[in-house]
Coordinates of C-alpha atoms in Angstrom, one line a residue:
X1 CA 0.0 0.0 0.0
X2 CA 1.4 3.4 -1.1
X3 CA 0.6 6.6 0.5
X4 CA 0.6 10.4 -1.0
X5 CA -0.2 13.1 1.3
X6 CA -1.6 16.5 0.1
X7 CA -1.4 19.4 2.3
X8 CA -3.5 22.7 1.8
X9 CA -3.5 26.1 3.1
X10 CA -6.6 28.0 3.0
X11 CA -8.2 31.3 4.8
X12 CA -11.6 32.7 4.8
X13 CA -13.1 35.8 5.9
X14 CA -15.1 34.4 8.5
X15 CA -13.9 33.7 12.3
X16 CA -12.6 30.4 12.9
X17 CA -15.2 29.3 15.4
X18 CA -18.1 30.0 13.3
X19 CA -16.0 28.3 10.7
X20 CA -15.5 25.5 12.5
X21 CA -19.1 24.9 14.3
X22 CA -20.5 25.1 10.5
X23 CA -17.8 23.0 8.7
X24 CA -16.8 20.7 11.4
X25 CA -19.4 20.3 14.1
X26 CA -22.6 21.0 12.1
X27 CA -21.6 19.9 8.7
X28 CA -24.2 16.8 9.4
X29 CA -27.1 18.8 9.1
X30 CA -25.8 22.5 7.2
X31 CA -24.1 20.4 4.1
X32 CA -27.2 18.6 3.0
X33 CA -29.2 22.0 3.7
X34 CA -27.0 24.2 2.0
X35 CA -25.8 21.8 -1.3
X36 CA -28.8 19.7 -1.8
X37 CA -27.6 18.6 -5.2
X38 CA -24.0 17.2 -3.6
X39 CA -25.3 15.4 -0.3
X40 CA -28.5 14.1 0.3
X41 CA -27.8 13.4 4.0
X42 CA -25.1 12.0 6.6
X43 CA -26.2 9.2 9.2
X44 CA -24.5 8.1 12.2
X45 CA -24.0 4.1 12.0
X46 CA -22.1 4.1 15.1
X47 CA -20.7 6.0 18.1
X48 CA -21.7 9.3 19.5
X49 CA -20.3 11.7 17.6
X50 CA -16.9 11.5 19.1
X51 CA -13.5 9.9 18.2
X52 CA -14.2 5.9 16.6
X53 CA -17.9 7.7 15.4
X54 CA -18.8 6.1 11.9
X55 CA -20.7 7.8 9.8
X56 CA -22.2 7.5 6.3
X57 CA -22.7 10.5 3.6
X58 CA -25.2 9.2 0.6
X59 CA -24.5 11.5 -2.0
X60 CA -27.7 13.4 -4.2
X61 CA -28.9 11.5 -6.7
X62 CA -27.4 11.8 -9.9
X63 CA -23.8 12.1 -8.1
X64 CA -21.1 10.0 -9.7
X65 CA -21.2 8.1 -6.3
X66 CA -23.8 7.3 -4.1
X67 CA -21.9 6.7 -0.7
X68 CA -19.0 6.7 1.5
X69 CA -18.5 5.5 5.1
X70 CA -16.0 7.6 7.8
X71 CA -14.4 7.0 11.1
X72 CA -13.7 10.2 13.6
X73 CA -10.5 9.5 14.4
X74 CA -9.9 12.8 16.8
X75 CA -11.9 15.8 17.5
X76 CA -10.9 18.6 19.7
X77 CA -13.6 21.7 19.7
X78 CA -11.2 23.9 22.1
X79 CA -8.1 23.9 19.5
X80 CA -10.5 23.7 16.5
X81 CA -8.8 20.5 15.0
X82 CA -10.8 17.4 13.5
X83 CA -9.3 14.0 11.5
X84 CA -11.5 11.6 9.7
X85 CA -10.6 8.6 7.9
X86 CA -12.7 7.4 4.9
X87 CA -13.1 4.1 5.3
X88 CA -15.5 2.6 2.8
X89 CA -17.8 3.5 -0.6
X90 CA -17.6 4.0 -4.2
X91 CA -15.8 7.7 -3.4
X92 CA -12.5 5.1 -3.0
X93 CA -13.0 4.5 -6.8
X94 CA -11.1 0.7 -5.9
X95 CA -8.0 2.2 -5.7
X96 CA -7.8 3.2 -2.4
X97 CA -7.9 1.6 0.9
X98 CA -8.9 4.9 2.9
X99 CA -8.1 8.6 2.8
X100 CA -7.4 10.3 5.7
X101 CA -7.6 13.7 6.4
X102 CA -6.5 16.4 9.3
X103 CA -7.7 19.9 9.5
X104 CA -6.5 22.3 11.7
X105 CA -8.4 25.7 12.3
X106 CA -7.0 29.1 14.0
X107 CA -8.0 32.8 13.8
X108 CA -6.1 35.2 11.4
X109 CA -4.7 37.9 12.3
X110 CA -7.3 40.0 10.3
X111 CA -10.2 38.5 12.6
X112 CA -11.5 35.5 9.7
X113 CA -9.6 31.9 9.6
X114 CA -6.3 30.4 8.7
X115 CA -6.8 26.9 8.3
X116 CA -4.5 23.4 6.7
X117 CA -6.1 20.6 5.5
X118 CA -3.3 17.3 5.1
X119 CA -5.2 14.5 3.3
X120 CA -3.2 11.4 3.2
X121 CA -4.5 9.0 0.2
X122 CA -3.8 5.5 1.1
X123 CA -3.8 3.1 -2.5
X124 CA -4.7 -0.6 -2.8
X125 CA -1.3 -2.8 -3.1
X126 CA 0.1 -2.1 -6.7
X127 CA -1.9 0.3 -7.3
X128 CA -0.9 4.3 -8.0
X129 CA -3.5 7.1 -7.5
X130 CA -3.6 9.5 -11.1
X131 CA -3.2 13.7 -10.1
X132 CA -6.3 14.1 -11.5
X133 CA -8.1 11.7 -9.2
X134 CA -6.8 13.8 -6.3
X135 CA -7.6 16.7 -8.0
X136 CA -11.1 16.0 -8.7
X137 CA -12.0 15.1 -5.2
X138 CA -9.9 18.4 -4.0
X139 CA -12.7 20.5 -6.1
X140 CA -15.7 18.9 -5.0
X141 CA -14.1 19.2 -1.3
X142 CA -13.3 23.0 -2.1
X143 CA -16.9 23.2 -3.5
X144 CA -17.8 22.2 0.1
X145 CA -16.3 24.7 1.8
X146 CA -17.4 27.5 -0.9
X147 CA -21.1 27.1 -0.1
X148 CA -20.3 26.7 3.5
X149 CA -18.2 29.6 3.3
X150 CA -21.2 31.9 1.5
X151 CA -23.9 30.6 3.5
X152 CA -21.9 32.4 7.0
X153 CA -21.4 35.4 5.4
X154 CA -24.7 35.4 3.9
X155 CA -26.5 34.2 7.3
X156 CA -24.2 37.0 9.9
X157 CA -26.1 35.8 12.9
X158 CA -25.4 32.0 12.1
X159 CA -23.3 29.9 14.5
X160 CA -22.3 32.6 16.5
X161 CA -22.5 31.0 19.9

């Protein structure tokens, strides 16, 4: 099994904690709201919520895939940090084995976020991973964080406490 690891900057006008309650600790329910035509919904198979939490996204109909199952591998709300493992569905195309990823959220200096995403992609044995696989799942994550993104600066009052 090979591994390649991407890692992202990105920043964003709006604080980090509302960033992070909307992207990381609401995503379940704000996603499927916000980008009807990506996600149809997110279901908890397992756990609490917390680290070893499996989850299941089923993607809109029409989507290229219709599901893929995740394991919270660490969440920690006071330093704004989160890492997920994908675990299972047709997202893993049968070349991968999982993809992990780690994000790390912080206030700028300007009052909106700083934030690093590393997503490790782990292949099958024998198997290498094409750029524009990687690249094609970093735009429909990016796409993600877009219409999360608009909807806080649209919505002011939103995940403010």
């Amino acid at each position: 099994m090979g591994a390649i690891t991407v890692t992202e900057e990105f920043t964003s006008p709006v604080p980090a904690s509302r960033l992070f309650k909307a992207l990381i600790l609401d995503a379940d329910n704000l996603i499927p709201k916000i980008a009807p035509q990506a996600i149809k919904n997110v279901e908890i198979i397992e756990g609490d919520g917390g680290p070893g939490t499996i989850k299941q996204m089923n993607f809109a109909e029409g989507s290229e895939f219709k599901y893929v199952k995740h394991k919270i591998d660490a969440l920690d709300k006071e330093n704004m940090s989160y890492s997920y493992t994908l675990i299972e569905g047709d997202a893993l195309m049968n070349i991968l084995e999982s993809i992990s990823y780690e994000i790390k959220i912080e206030p700028s200096s300007e009052g909106g976020t700083k934030g690093k995403n590393i997503s490790t992609y782990n292949t099958k044995p024998g198997i290498e991973i094409k750029e524009e696989d990687i690249k094609a799942g970093k735009e429909k994550a990016a796409g993600v964080f877009k219409a999360v993104e608009a909807y806080l600066l649209a919505n002011p009052d939103a995940y403010v406490n």
